[in-house]
């Protein structure tokens, strides 16, 4: 009996230690995790958002026609370039994005000029195969990049911060499983108006609902940053990064320009032959030394057709269309890493699986948000005087309001900036992002100068109204609206608008619930609690 009691005490002590670790690992970087989960969830639809945020562009119906137009444009614009880069058009993108790298000047190392981040060496070829002018926007790419690069901060700092937050997320998930010994039973229990118990039920439900996804997405996210977070294997096996890059991303031998002009074969013909050899559709095309006898055309299979993001490539002679090189099969380690990245990004997913990714991402975002609010609810009940909490408590409480309530409002503002900013505005795409942070900053200021109970419904309500009005504006203020998209059989604009309306309804419901919430009179001196009330649902277990 003594041994049994000691074992129970040790088990309880272990779970308590894991509970403490779970609480603080989730709190200290919880706000970063909320931003990462939310933007990463939106990034699952980045191709669709790229189109949605350029409503003047029609859907690509004939990819090869667009590719031929891209080749004609580059032949006129940059006939003597060092290289061309073409993102293969398809029905999911607004056109073919093309980039060219000028020949380096004498004494300048190759590749110094013409980086893909420049604006004067990029163009977009529309569905009709001609140069098109569309509004300057980062579209869904913003959410994808923010997911691991954040914004305004140096990239290396951002990736370290996101990487460390991901490690803490994995710790929080694993310790949460240990801490909640009845977590699966509690998943079927949602109690109403029970304060801390209600929030714990909601937190458990969103955690268990997509627990395999949460574990997978967090672990694979860490794997994508493994060279930064765990560089020891690379340092031990490679003298510099060049060797590692060559192993992971093998390339055809580099050629030098001969100075003898020669016409480039039609790229569309090479694409058809390459897709047969690669076993799937082509994603990107790179032409080295176009217009010269030494021209080479390298085609990569699109990662959207593979779980492994280390997509195979094949190189052709640009003047004869004869294959001269094909990438070797990746090793076990490279294939495993590529599959991990593929699982994380979900590019291989079809429409149904992509919706599962998205909904699990929503559950993960709610899990993080409910965990942050639960911290407040749990500790408020322990305060000597809940109406006058200490400074640390007030900071955490207001940071919850600023991040959970303010950032979604900023995203709604970004969508409105995409529609309303002047098309000729310099650095328009950057100003879209600036608008997000300006609105978010205003929400953060409001959350620190007003009571949280007053700010929660304001921020949720403004987000809901903004998302509701956006589809209405699209109906009358854009060229590619719901009516036109249905007539053309292109359901993407309608799909995005309907999704926005669903989330608008959720935010308006939350705003109404918070505004009408009244704390239980049985709390006595504990007074009011600045939390979001849980929905009224009867216990089912």
Short mmCIF file of C-alpha atoms in Angstrom, two decimals:
data_model
loop_
_atom_site.label_atom_id
_atom_site.label_comp_id
_atom_site.label_asym_id
_atom_site.label_seq_id
_atom_site.Cartn_x
_atom_site.Cartn_y
_atom_site.Cartn_z
CA UNK A 1 0.00 0.00 0.00
CA UNK A 2 2.85 2.37 0.81
CA UNK A 3 4.53 1.67 -2.48
CA UNK A 4 1.25 2.22 -4.31
CA UNK A 5 0.72 5.53 -2.54
CA UNK A 6 4.28 6.60 -3.28
CA UNK A 7 3.77 5.71 -6.94
CA UNK A 8 0.60 7.75 -7.09
CA UNK A 9 2.32 10.69 -5.43
CA UNK A 10 5.24 10.51 -7.84
CA UNK A 11 2.86 10.31 -10.81
CA UNK A 12 0.95 13.32 -9.54
CA UNK A 13 4.17 15.24 -8.99
CA UNK A 14 5.37 14.41 -12.49
CA UNK A 15 2.11 15.56 -14.05
CA UNK A 16 2.26 18.76 -12.01
CA UNK A 17 5.77 19.49 -13.26
CA UNK A 18 4.62 18.86 -16.81
CA UNK A 19 1.64 21.14 -16.24
CA UNK A 20 3.96 23.96 -15.21
CA UNK A 21 6.16 23.37 -18.26
CA UNK A 22 3.07 23.21 -20.49
CA UNK A 23 1.75 26.49 -19.11
CA UNK A 24 4.91 28.55 -19.46
CA UNK A 25 6.14 27.06 -22.73
CA UNK A 26 2.76 27.93 -24.22
CA UNK A 27 2.55 31.40 -22.71
CA UNK A 28 5.98 32.95 -23.21
CA UNK A 29 5.86 32.70 -27.00
CA UNK A 30 2.14 32.07 -27.34
CA UNK A 31 1.49 35.34 -29.15
CA UNK A 32 4.13 34.52 -31.77
CA UNK A 33 2.62 31.05 -32.13
CA UNK A 34 -0.82 32.57 -32.69
CA UNK A 35 0.54 34.75 -35.51
CA UNK A 36 2.44 31.81 -37.04
CA UNK A 37 -0.56 29.46 -36.88
CA UNK A 38 -2.99 32.04 -38.27
CA UNK A 39 -0.84 33.16 -41.21
CA UNK A 40 0.33 29.60 -41.89
CA UNK A 41 -3.31 28.49 -42.07
CA UNK A 42 -4.11 31.24 -44.57
CA UNK A 43 -1.00 30.28 -46.55
CA UNK A 44 -2.60 26.94 -47.44
CA UNK A 45 -4.65 29.00 -49.92
CA UNK A 46 -1.85 31.29 -51.08
CA UNK A 47 -2.30 30.47 -54.79
CA UNK A 48 -6.00 31.23 -54.56
CA UNK A 49 -5.35 34.44 -52.62
CA UNK A 50 -2.78 35.47 -55.24
CA UNK A 51 -5.60 35.39 -57.79
CA UNK A 52 -8.26 36.80 -55.46
CA UNK A 53 -6.15 39.85 -54.70
CA UNK A 54 -5.72 40.59 -58.42
CA UNK A 55 -9.40 40.67 -59.44
CA UNK A 56 -8.66 42.23 -62.84
CA UNK A 57 -6.96 39.03 -64.03
CA UNK A 58 -8.86 36.16 -65.61
CA UNK A 59 -8.15 32.50 -64.93
CA UNK A 60 -5.59 30.80 -67.14
CA UNK A 61 -7.43 28.42 -69.46
CA UNK A 62 -4.61 27.61 -71.93
CA UNK A 63 -1.27 27.33 -70.07
CA UNK A 64 0.76 26.63 -73.21
CA UNK A 65 -0.57 29.78 -74.85
CA UNK A 66 0.60 31.76 -71.82
CA UNK A 67 4.00 30.04 -71.91
CA UNK A 68 4.45 30.87 -75.61
CA UNK A 69 3.56 34.47 -74.82
CA UNK A 70 6.11 34.52 -71.99
CA UNK A 71 8.84 33.27 -74.34
CA UNK A 72 7.98 35.92 -76.96
CA UNK A 73 8.04 38.65 -74.30
CA UNK A 74 11.42 37.59 -72.90
CA UNK A 75 12.89 37.27 -76.39
CA UNK A 76 11.97 40.91 -77.01
CA UNK A 77 12.70 42.30 -73.54
CA UNK A 78 15.89 40.45 -72.58
CA UNK A 79 17.28 38.59 -75.62
CA UNK A 80 20.86 38.63 -74.30
CA UNK A 81 20.12 37.96 -70.63
CA UNK A 82 22.19 35.66 -68.50
CA UNK A 83 19.08 33.66 -67.67
CA UNK A 84 15.31 33.60 -67.77
CA UNK A 85 13.04 32.18 -65.09
CA UNK A 86 9.40 31.29 -65.80
CA UNK A 87 6.86 30.01 -63.28
CA UNK A 88 4.76 27.59 -65.30
CA UNK A 89 1.17 28.89 -65.63
CA UNK A 90 -1.83 26.78 -64.64
CA UNK A 91 -5.47 27.28 -63.75
CA UNK A 92 -4.61 27.99 -60.10
CA UNK A 93 -2.41 31.04 -60.73
CA UNK A 94 -3.16 34.44 -62.33
CA UNK A 95 -0.58 34.00 -65.11
CA UNK A 96 3.09 33.29 -65.74
CA UNK A 97 5.50 35.22 -63.53
CA UNK A 98 8.74 35.81 -65.46
CA UNK A 99 12.12 37.08 -64.27
CA UNK A 100 15.35 37.71 -66.13
CA UNK A 101 18.94 38.17 -64.97
CA UNK A 102 21.05 40.59 -67.03
CA UNK A 103 24.54 39.67 -68.13
CA UNK A 104 27.07 40.73 -65.47
CA UNK A 105 29.20 43.70 -66.31
CA UNK A 106 32.94 43.35 -66.66
CA UNK A 107 34.48 42.80 -63.25
CA UNK A 108 31.12 41.99 -61.71
CA UNK A 109 30.54 38.45 -60.49
CA UNK A 110 27.81 36.50 -62.18
CA UNK A 111 24.49 36.67 -60.40
CA UNK A 112 25.31 39.96 -58.64
CA UNK A 113 22.66 41.77 -60.61
CA UNK A 114 19.15 40.73 -61.41
CA UNK A 115 18.08 39.20 -58.12
CA UNK A 116 14.49 38.07 -58.14
CA UNK A 117 13.56 40.65 -55.53
CA UNK A 118 14.03 43.49 -58.03
CA UNK A 119 11.06 45.15 -59.72
CA UNK A 120 12.69 46.18 -63.03
CA UNK A 121 13.39 42.60 -64.15
CA UNK A 122 9.98 41.03 -63.49
CA UNK A 123 6.74 40.82 -65.45
CA UNK A 124 3.43 38.98 -65.43
CA UNK A 125 2.06 37.35 -68.58
CA UNK A 126 -1.74 37.11 -68.45
CA UNK A 127 -4.21 34.48 -69.61
CA UNK A 128 -4.18 35.89 -73.16
CA UNK A 129 -0.40 35.40 -73.49
CA UNK A 130 0.49 39.09 -73.39
CA UNK A 131 2.08 41.38 -70.83
CA UNK A 132 -0.54 42.35 -68.29
CA UNK A 133 -0.72 45.13 -65.77
CA UNK A 134 -2.24 44.13 -62.46
CA UNK A 135 -2.35 45.82 -59.09
CA UNK A 136 0.89 45.58 -57.15
CA UNK A 137 0.20 43.15 -54.30
CA UNK A 138 1.98 40.40 -52.46
CA UNK A 139 -1.28 38.46 -52.30
CA UNK A 140 -1.14 35.17 -50.48
CA UNK A 141 2.65 35.23 -50.58
CA UNK A 142 2.58 37.69 -47.68
CA UNK A 143 0.96 35.15 -45.36
CA UNK A 144 3.35 32.44 -46.54
CA UNK A 145 6.46 34.54 -45.90
CA UNK A 146 5.17 36.05 -42.64
CA UNK A 147 4.56 32.52 -41.39
CA UNK A 148 8.32 32.02 -40.91
CA UNK A 149 9.99 35.37 -41.76
CA UNK A 150 7.62 37.71 -39.85
CA UNK A 151 7.98 41.33 -41.05
CA UNK A 152 10.18 44.37 -40.47
CA UNK A 153 12.69 42.20 -38.58
CA UNK A 154 15.89 40.80 -40.12
CA UNK A 155 15.14 37.38 -41.62
CA UNK A 156 17.73 35.55 -39.51
CA UNK A 157 16.25 36.96 -36.28
CA UNK A 158 12.74 36.11 -37.39
CA UNK A 159 13.59 32.51 -38.24
CA UNK A 160 15.37 32.01 -34.93
CA UNK A 161 12.35 33.42 -33.12
CA UNK A 162 9.87 31.30 -35.08
CA UNK A 163 12.09 28.25 -34.73
CA UNK A 164 12.35 28.64 -30.96
CA UNK A 165 8.60 29.24 -30.74
CA UNK A 166 8.01 26.03 -32.74
CA UNK A 167 10.19 24.06 -30.31
CA UNK A 168 8.19 25.51 -27.42
CA UNK A 169 5.00 24.56 -29.24
CA UNK A 170 6.14 20.96 -29.53
CA UNK A 171 7.00 20.95 -25.81
CA UNK A 172 3.57 22.40 -25.01
CA UNK A 173 1.78 19.73 -27.06
CA UNK A 174 3.71 16.82 -25.55
CA UNK A 175 3.41 18.10 -21.98
CA UNK A 176 -0.27 18.81 -22.58
CA UNK A 177 -0.83 15.16 -23.46
CA UNK A 178 0.91 14.11 -20.24
CA UNK A 179 -0.84 16.71 -18.08
CA UNK A 180 -4.40 16.01 -19.14
CA UNK A 181 -4.69 12.34 -18.28
CA UNK A 182 -8.39 12.39 -19.24
CA UNK A 183 -7.89 14.53 -22.33
CA UNK A 184 -9.71 12.19 -24.73
CA UNK A 185 -12.67 11.75 -22.39
CA UNK A 186 -12.78 15.49 -21.76
CA UNK A 187 -12.92 16.05 -25.52
CA UNK A 188 -16.57 14.96 -25.38
CA UNK A 189 -17.37 17.31 -22.50
CA UNK A 190 -18.24 20.96 -23.07
CA UNK A 191 -19.69 22.63 -19.99
CA UNK A 192 -21.35 26.02 -20.10
CA UNK A 193 -20.67 29.03 -17.91
CA UNK A 194 -18.10 27.23 -15.76
CA UNK A 195 -15.29 29.77 -16.08
CA UNK A 196 -11.93 28.02 -16.06
CA UNK A 197 -13.55 24.61 -16.61
CA UNK A 198 -15.35 25.80 -19.75
CA UNK A 199 -12.20 27.26 -21.23
CA UNK A 200 -10.25 24.10 -20.44
CA UNK A 201 -12.95 22.03 -22.16
CA UNK A 202 -12.71 24.22 -25.26
CA UNK A 203 -8.93 24.14 -25.22
CA UNK A 204 -8.95 20.34 -24.94
CA UNK A 205 -11.47 19.96 -27.75
CA UNK A 206 -9.50 22.04 -30.27
CA UNK A 207 -6.28 20.29 -29.21
CA UNK A 208 -7.55 16.70 -29.45
CA UNK A 209 -9.66 17.30 -32.55
CA UNK A 210 -6.56 17.73 -34.70
CA UNK A 211 -3.85 16.36 -32.39
CA UNK A 212 -2.06 14.32 -35.12
CA UNK A 213 -2.04 17.41 -37.34
CA UNK A 214 -0.69 19.61 -34.54
CA UNK A 215 2.15 17.18 -33.88
CA UNK A 216 2.92 16.79 -37.58
CA UNK A 217 2.80 20.48 -38.48
CA UNK A 218 4.92 21.52 -35.50
CA UNK A 219 7.59 18.84 -35.92
CA UNK A 220 7.86 19.30 -39.70
CA UNK A 221 8.01 23.05 -39.19
CA UNK A 222 11.07 22.55 -37.02
CA UNK A 223 12.54 20.28 -39.72
CA UNK A 224 12.23 23.08 -42.31
CA UNK A 225 14.55 25.17 -40.12
CA UNK A 226 16.86 22.32 -39.09
CA UNK A 227 19.92 23.73 -40.90
CA UNK A 228 19.55 26.90 -38.83
CA UNK A 229 18.52 25.37 -35.50
CA UNK A 230 20.74 22.25 -35.63
CA UNK A 231 23.68 22.96 -37.96
CA UNK A 232 26.12 20.49 -36.37
CA UNK A 233 25.64 17.67 -38.90
CA UNK A 234 26.19 20.12 -41.77
CA UNK A 235 29.31 21.57 -40.17
CA UNK A 236 30.70 18.09 -39.50
CA UNK A 237 30.17 16.80 -43.04
CA UNK A 238 30.62 19.83 -45.30
CA UNK A 239 33.42 22.38 -45.43
CA UNK A 240 31.02 25.10 -46.60
CA UNK A 241 27.41 25.61 -47.65
CA UNK A 242 28.26 25.05 -51.31
CA UNK A 243 28.79 21.33 -50.79
CA UNK A 244 25.52 20.96 -48.93
CA UNK A 245 23.64 22.92 -51.59
CA UNK A 246 25.14 20.80 -54.37
CA UNK A 247 24.09 17.60 -52.58
CA UNK A 248 20.55 18.73 -51.89
CA UNK A 249 19.98 20.62 -55.16
CA UNK A 250 22.08 19.04 -57.92
CA UNK A 251 22.33 21.09 -61.12
CA UNK A 252 23.49 20.56 -64.68
CA UNK A 253 27.04 21.73 -65.48
CA UNK A 254 27.27 25.50 -65.95
CA UNK A 255 27.92 26.66 -69.52
CA UNK A 256 29.55 29.83 -70.83
CA UNK A 257 28.15 32.02 -73.55
CA UNK A 258 29.85 31.33 -76.92
CA UNK A 259 28.88 34.54 -78.68
CA UNK A 260 27.32 32.60 -81.57
CA UNK A 261 23.61 33.47 -81.93
CA UNK A 262 21.14 30.61 -82.23
CA UNK A 263 17.33 30.55 -81.92
CA UNK A 264 15.80 28.97 -78.86
CA UNK A 265 13.45 26.08 -79.49
CA UNK A 266 9.78 26.57 -78.44
CA UNK A 267 9.61 26.00 -74.70
CA UNK A 268 6.11 24.53 -74.94
CA UNK A 269 7.47 21.64 -77.00
CA UNK A 270 10.18 20.95 -74.43
CA UNK A 271 7.64 21.07 -71.61
CA UNK A 272 5.51 18.32 -73.14
CA UNK A 273 8.52 16.05 -73.59
CA UNK A 274 9.88 16.85 -70.10
CA UNK A 275 6.58 16.08 -68.41
CA UNK A 276 6.67 12.63 -69.99
CA UNK A 277 10.21 12.01 -68.69
CA UNK A 278 9.64 13.53 -65.25
CA UNK A 279 6.36 11.71 -64.74
CA UNK A 280 4.37 14.82 -63.85
CA UNK A 281 3.65 18.46 -64.66
CA UNK A 282 6.43 21.05 -64.87
CA UNK A 283 6.48 23.78 -62.24
CA UNK A 284 9.37 26.07 -63.21
CA UNK A 285 11.55 26.66 -66.26
CA UNK A 286 15.01 28.22 -66.24
CA UNK A 287 16.80 29.15 -69.46
CA UNK A 288 20.55 29.79 -69.28
CA UNK A 289 22.24 31.92 -71.98
CA UNK A 290 19.14 32.33 -74.19
CA UNK A 291 19.76 33.19 -77.85
CA UNK A 292 23.19 31.56 -77.85
CA UNK A 293 24.52 28.21 -79.06
CA UNK A 294 25.22 27.32 -75.41
CA UNK A 295 21.59 27.81 -74.33
CA UNK A 296 20.31 25.31 -71.78
CA UNK A 297 16.71 24.80 -70.59
CA UNK A 298 16.16 23.26 -67.13
CA UNK A 299 12.69 22.19 -66.09
CA UNK A 300 11.64 21.18 -62.57
CA UNK A 301 8.61 19.08 -61.81
CA UNK A 302 6.11 20.98 -59.70
CA UNK A 303 6.14 20.12 -55.97
CA UNK A 304 2.33 20.25 -56.14
CA UNK A 305 2.42 16.80 -57.76
CA UNK A 306 4.76 15.23 -55.18
CA UNK A 307 4.99 14.74 -51.43
CA UNK A 308 8.76 15.24 -51.66
CA UNK A 309 9.54 18.91 -52.35
CA UNK A 310 12.96 17.92 -53.78
CA UNK A 311 11.36 17.77 -57.22
CA UNK A 312 13.35 16.11 -60.03
CA UNK A 313 14.74 18.22 -62.87
CA UNK A 314 15.88 17.68 -66.44
CA UNK A 315 18.04 19.87 -68.70
CA UNK A 316 17.81 20.19 -72.49
CA UNK A 317 20.01 21.75 -75.13
CA UNK A 318 18.18 24.96 -75.93
CA UNK A 319 18.93 24.82 -79.65
CA UNK A 320 18.24 21.15 -80.39
CA UNK A 321 15.78 20.19 -77.62
CA UNK A 322 17.89 17.12 -76.82
CA UNK A 323 18.04 16.04 -73.15
CA UNK A 324 21.58 16.32 -71.78
CA UNK A 325 21.19 15.90 -67.99
CA UNK A 326 18.70 14.62 -65.43
CA UNK A 327 18.91 15.00 -61.67
CA UNK A 328 19.88 11.86 -59.75
CA UNK A 329 17.49 10.26 -57.31
CA UNK A 330 17.82 11.90 -53.88
CA UNK A 331 19.40 9.99 -51.01
CA UNK A 332 17.41 8.72 -48.09
CA UNK A 333 18.11 11.71 -45.85
CA UNK A 334 17.32 14.25 -48.58
CA UNK A 335 14.13 12.41 -49.54
CA UNK A 336 13.01 12.26 -45.91
CA UNK A 337 13.68 15.97 -45.39
CA UNK A 338 11.88 16.78 -48.64
CA UNK A 339 8.86 14.72 -47.57
CA UNK A 340 8.81 16.48 -44.18
CA UNK A 341 8.78 19.87 -45.89
CA UNK A 342 6.10 18.62 -48.27
CA UNK A 343 3.91 17.49 -45.37
CA UNK A 344 4.30 20.88 -43.72
CA UNK A 345 3.54 22.99 -46.80
CA UNK A 346 0.78 20.73 -48.09
CA UNK A 347 1.43 21.68 -51.71
CA UNK A 348 0.69 18.11 -52.82
CA UNK A 349 -2.84 18.22 -51.38
CA UNK A 350 -5.89 18.17 -53.62
CA UNK A 351 -8.89 20.38 -52.84
CA UNK A 352 -10.41 18.06 -50.24
CA UNK A 353 -7.17 17.46 -48.37
CA UNK A 354 -6.31 21.15 -48.53
CA UNK A 355 -9.60 21.92 -46.75
CA UNK A 356 -8.65 19.41 -44.06
CA UNK A 357 -5.29 21.16 -43.69
CA UNK A 358 -7.05 24.51 -43.45
CA UNK A 359 -9.66 23.42 -40.89
CA UNK A 360 -6.99 21.73 -38.76
CA UNK A 361 -4.99 24.95 -38.94
CA UNK A 362 -8.05 26.87 -37.73
CA UNK A 363 -8.33 24.39 -34.84
CA UNK A 364 -4.65 24.95 -34.03
CA UNK A 365 -5.12 28.72 -34.06
CA UNK A 366 -8.08 28.38 -31.69
CA UNK A 367 -6.06 26.02 -29.49
CA UNK A 368 -3.32 28.62 -29.04
CA UNK A 369 -5.80 31.45 -28.51
CA UNK A 370 -7.87 29.50 -25.96
CA UNK A 371 -4.70 28.50 -24.12
CA UNK A 372 -3.67 32.14 -23.78
CA UNK A 373 -7.10 33.13 -22.51
CA UNK A 374 -7.18 30.11 -20.18
CA UNK A 375 -4.02 31.38 -18.50
CA UNK A 376 -5.88 34.59 -17.63
CA UNK A 377 -9.04 32.82 -16.48
CA UNK A 378 -7.15 30.36 -14.31
CA UNK A 379 -5.03 32.95 -12.54
CA UNK A 380 -7.75 35.53 -12.10
CA UNK A 381 -9.63 33.09 -9.87
CA UNK A 382 -6.55 32.85 -7.66
CA UNK A 383 -5.93 36.58 -7.29
CA UNK A 384 -6.47 38.08 -3.82
CA UNK A 385 -8.38 40.93 -5.47
CA UNK A 386 -9.39 40.14 -9.09
CA UNK A 387 -10.59 43.71 -9.61
CA UNK A 388 -7.06 45.03 -9.01
CA UNK A 389 -4.64 42.50 -10.58
CA UNK A 390 -0.89 42.99 -10.52
CA UNK A 391 1.03 44.57 -13.39
CA UNK A 392 2.23 41.32 -14.99
CA UNK A 393 -1.31 39.97 -15.13
CA UNK A 394 -2.61 43.16 -16.73
CA UNK A 395 0.14 43.07 -19.38
CA UNK A 396 -0.62 39.48 -20.36
CA UNK A 397 -4.36 40.17 -20.42
CA UNK A 398 -3.97 43.17 -22.71
CA UNK A 399 -1.48 41.41 -24.96
CA UNK A 400 -4.12 38.72 -25.44
CA UNK A 401 -6.61 41.37 -26.55
CA UNK A 402 -4.07 43.09 -28.80
CA UNK A 403 -2.92 39.92 -30.57
CA UNK A 404 -6.00 37.68 -30.61
CA UNK A 405 -8.43 40.52 -31.24
CA UNK A 406 -6.21 42.97 -33.12
CA UNK A 407 -4.29 40.90 -35.65
CA UNK A 408 -7.38 39.47 -37.42
CA UNK A 409 -8.67 43.03 -37.72
CA UNK A 410 -5.35 43.99 -39.32
CA UNK A 411 -5.72 41.14 -41.83
CA UNK A 412 -9.20 42.41 -42.72
CA UNK A 413 -7.62 45.84 -43.21
CA UNK A 414 -5.03 44.34 -45.56
CA UNK A 415 -7.81 42.92 -47.76
CA UNK A 416 -9.51 46.32 -47.85
CA UNK A 417 -6.20 48.05 -48.64
CA UNK A 418 -5.80 45.63 -51.54
CA UNK A 419 -9.11 46.85 -52.94
CA UNK A 420 -8.96 50.57 -52.13
CA UNK A 421 -5.35 51.78 -52.39
CA UNK A 422 -4.66 53.70 -55.65
CA UNK A 423 -3.33 51.38 -58.33
CA UNK A 424 -0.55 53.84 -59.21
CA UNK A 425 0.66 54.16 -55.61
CA UNK A 426 4.41 53.68 -55.30
CA UNK A 427 5.28 50.54 -53.31
CA UNK A 428 1.61 49.67 -53.23
CA UNK A 429 2.19 46.08 -52.07
CA UNK A 430 4.22 47.32 -49.11
CA UNK A 431 1.53 49.81 -48.20
CA UNK A 432 -1.00 47.00 -48.06
CA UNK A 433 1.14 45.41 -45.36
CA UNK A 434 1.74 48.78 -43.67
CA UNK A 435 -2.04 49.19 -43.37
CA UNK A 436 -2.25 45.84 -41.58
CA UNK A 437 0.32 46.91 -39.00
CA UNK A 438 -1.15 50.41 -38.61
CA UNK A 439 -4.57 48.96 -37.81
CA UNK A 440 -3.04 46.32 -35.57
CA UNK A 441 -1.03 49.01 -33.77
CA UNK A 442 -4.19 51.06 -33.21
CA UNK A 443 -5.94 47.98 -31.82
CA UNK A 444 -2.99 47.33 -29.49
CA UNK A 445 -3.10 50.91 -28.18
CA UNK A 446 -6.84 50.62 -27.60
CA UNK A 447 -6.37 47.36 -25.70
CA UNK A 448 -3.93 49.02 -23.29
CA UNK A 449 -5.94 52.20 -22.65
CA UNK A 450 -9.39 50.64 -22.22
CA UNK A 451 -10.74 47.77 -20.16
CA UNK A 452 -10.43 44.39 -21.95
CA UNK A 453 -14.16 43.74 -21.43
CA UNK A 454 -14.87 46.84 -23.54
CA UNK A 455 -12.22 46.21 -26.22
CA UNK A 456 -12.91 42.54 -27.02
CA UNK A 457 -16.37 43.15 -28.57
CA UNK A 458 -15.17 46.25 -30.42
CA UNK A 459 -12.30 44.45 -32.15
CA UNK A 460 -14.31 41.31 -32.91
CA UNK A 461 -17.24 43.37 -34.16
CA UNK A 462 -15.08 45.55 -36.42
CA UNK A 463 -13.44 42.44 -37.89
CA UNK A 464 -16.81 40.84 -38.52
CA UNK A 465 -18.25 43.94 -40.19
CA UNK A 466 -15.12 44.42 -42.34
CA UNK A 467 -15.21 40.84 -43.57
CA UNK A 468 -18.96 41.05 -44.23
CA UNK A 469 -18.70 44.18 -46.37
CA UNK A 470 -15.76 42.96 -48.44
CA UNK A 471 -17.78 40.49 -50.58
CA UNK A 472 -20.39 43.22 -51.05
CA UNK A 473 -17.72 45.58 -52.36
CA UNK A 474 -16.34 42.86 -54.60
CA UNK A 475 -19.77 42.41 -56.16
CA UNK A 476 -19.90 46.02 -57.36
CA UNK A 477 -16.34 47.30 -57.30
CA UNK A 478 -14.29 44.59 -59.02
CA UNK A 479 -14.22 43.19 -62.52
CA UNK A 480 -14.02 39.53 -61.49
CA UNK A 481 -16.87 39.24 -59.00
CA UNK A 482 -19.12 36.40 -57.90
CA UNK A 483 -21.62 36.79 -60.73
CA UNK A 484 -18.98 36.87 -63.43
CA UNK A 485 -17.02 34.01 -61.88
CA UNK A 486 -20.12 31.77 -61.79
CA UNK A 487 -20.90 32.62 -65.41
CA UNK A 488 -17.33 31.68 -66.39
CA UNK A 489 -17.30 28.52 -64.28
CA UNK A 490 -14.51 29.93 -62.11
CA UNK A 491 -15.66 29.41 -58.53
CA UNK A 492 -12.55 30.67 -56.75
CA UNK A 493 -13.72 34.29 -56.15
CA UNK A 494 -17.07 33.03 -54.87
CA UNK A 495 -15.32 30.46 -52.66
CA UNK A 496 -13.13 33.09 -51.03
CA UNK A 497 -16.06 35.47 -50.50
CA UNK A 498 -18.19 32.73 -48.91
CA UNK A 499 -15.33 31.74 -46.61
CA UNK A 500 -14.93 35.38 -45.56
CA UNK A 501 -18.66 35.54 -44.78
CA UNK A 502 -18.42 32.42 -42.61
CA UNK A 503 -15.58 33.91 -40.58
CA UNK A 504 -17.40 37.25 -40.46
CA UNK A 505 -20.38 35.50 -38.86
CA UNK A 506 -18.07 33.86 -36.32
CA UNK A 507 -16.49 37.17 -35.33
CA UNK A 508 -19.88 38.90 -35.08
CA UNK A 509 -21.16 36.05 -32.93
CA UNK A 510 -18.13 36.36 -30.66
CA UNK A 511 -18.61 40.13 -30.42
CA UNK A 512 -22.25 39.66 -29.42
CA UNK A 513 -21.40 37.00 -26.85
CA UNK A 514 -18.71 39.12 -25.25
CA UNK A 515 -20.83 42.27 -25.21
CA UNK A 516 -23.76 40.49 -23.52
CA UNK A 517 -21.63 38.55 -21.06
CA UNK A 518 -22.23 39.22 -17.39
CA UNK A 519 -20.07 37.55 -14.73
CA UNK A 520 -21.66 35.27 -12.21
CA UNK A 521 -22.83 37.09 -9.11
CA UNK A 522 -21.59 34.17 -7.04
CA UNK A 523 -17.97 35.21 -7.41
CA UNK A 524 -18.21 37.64 -4.53
CA UNK A 525 -15.13 39.80 -4.20
CA UNK A 526 -13.63 38.30 -7.34
CA UNK A 527 -15.80 40.62 -9.36
CA UNK A 528 -15.72 40.91 -13.10
CA UNK A 529 -13.62 38.69 -15.33
CA UNK A 530 -12.27 40.12 -18.58
CA UNK A 531 -12.57 36.95 -20.62
CA UNK A 532 -14.43 35.75 -23.68
CA UNK A 533 -17.42 33.62 -22.61
CA UNK A 534 -17.67 30.10 -23.91
CA UNK A 535 -20.74 29.14 -25.97
CA UNK A 536 -23.69 27.71 -24.12
CA UNK A 537 -23.47 24.00 -24.78
CA UNK A 538 -24.85 21.26 -22.60
CA UNK A 539 -22.51 18.61 -21.26
CA UNK A 540 -22.65 15.49 -23.39
CA UNK A 541 -20.49 13.29 -21.21
#
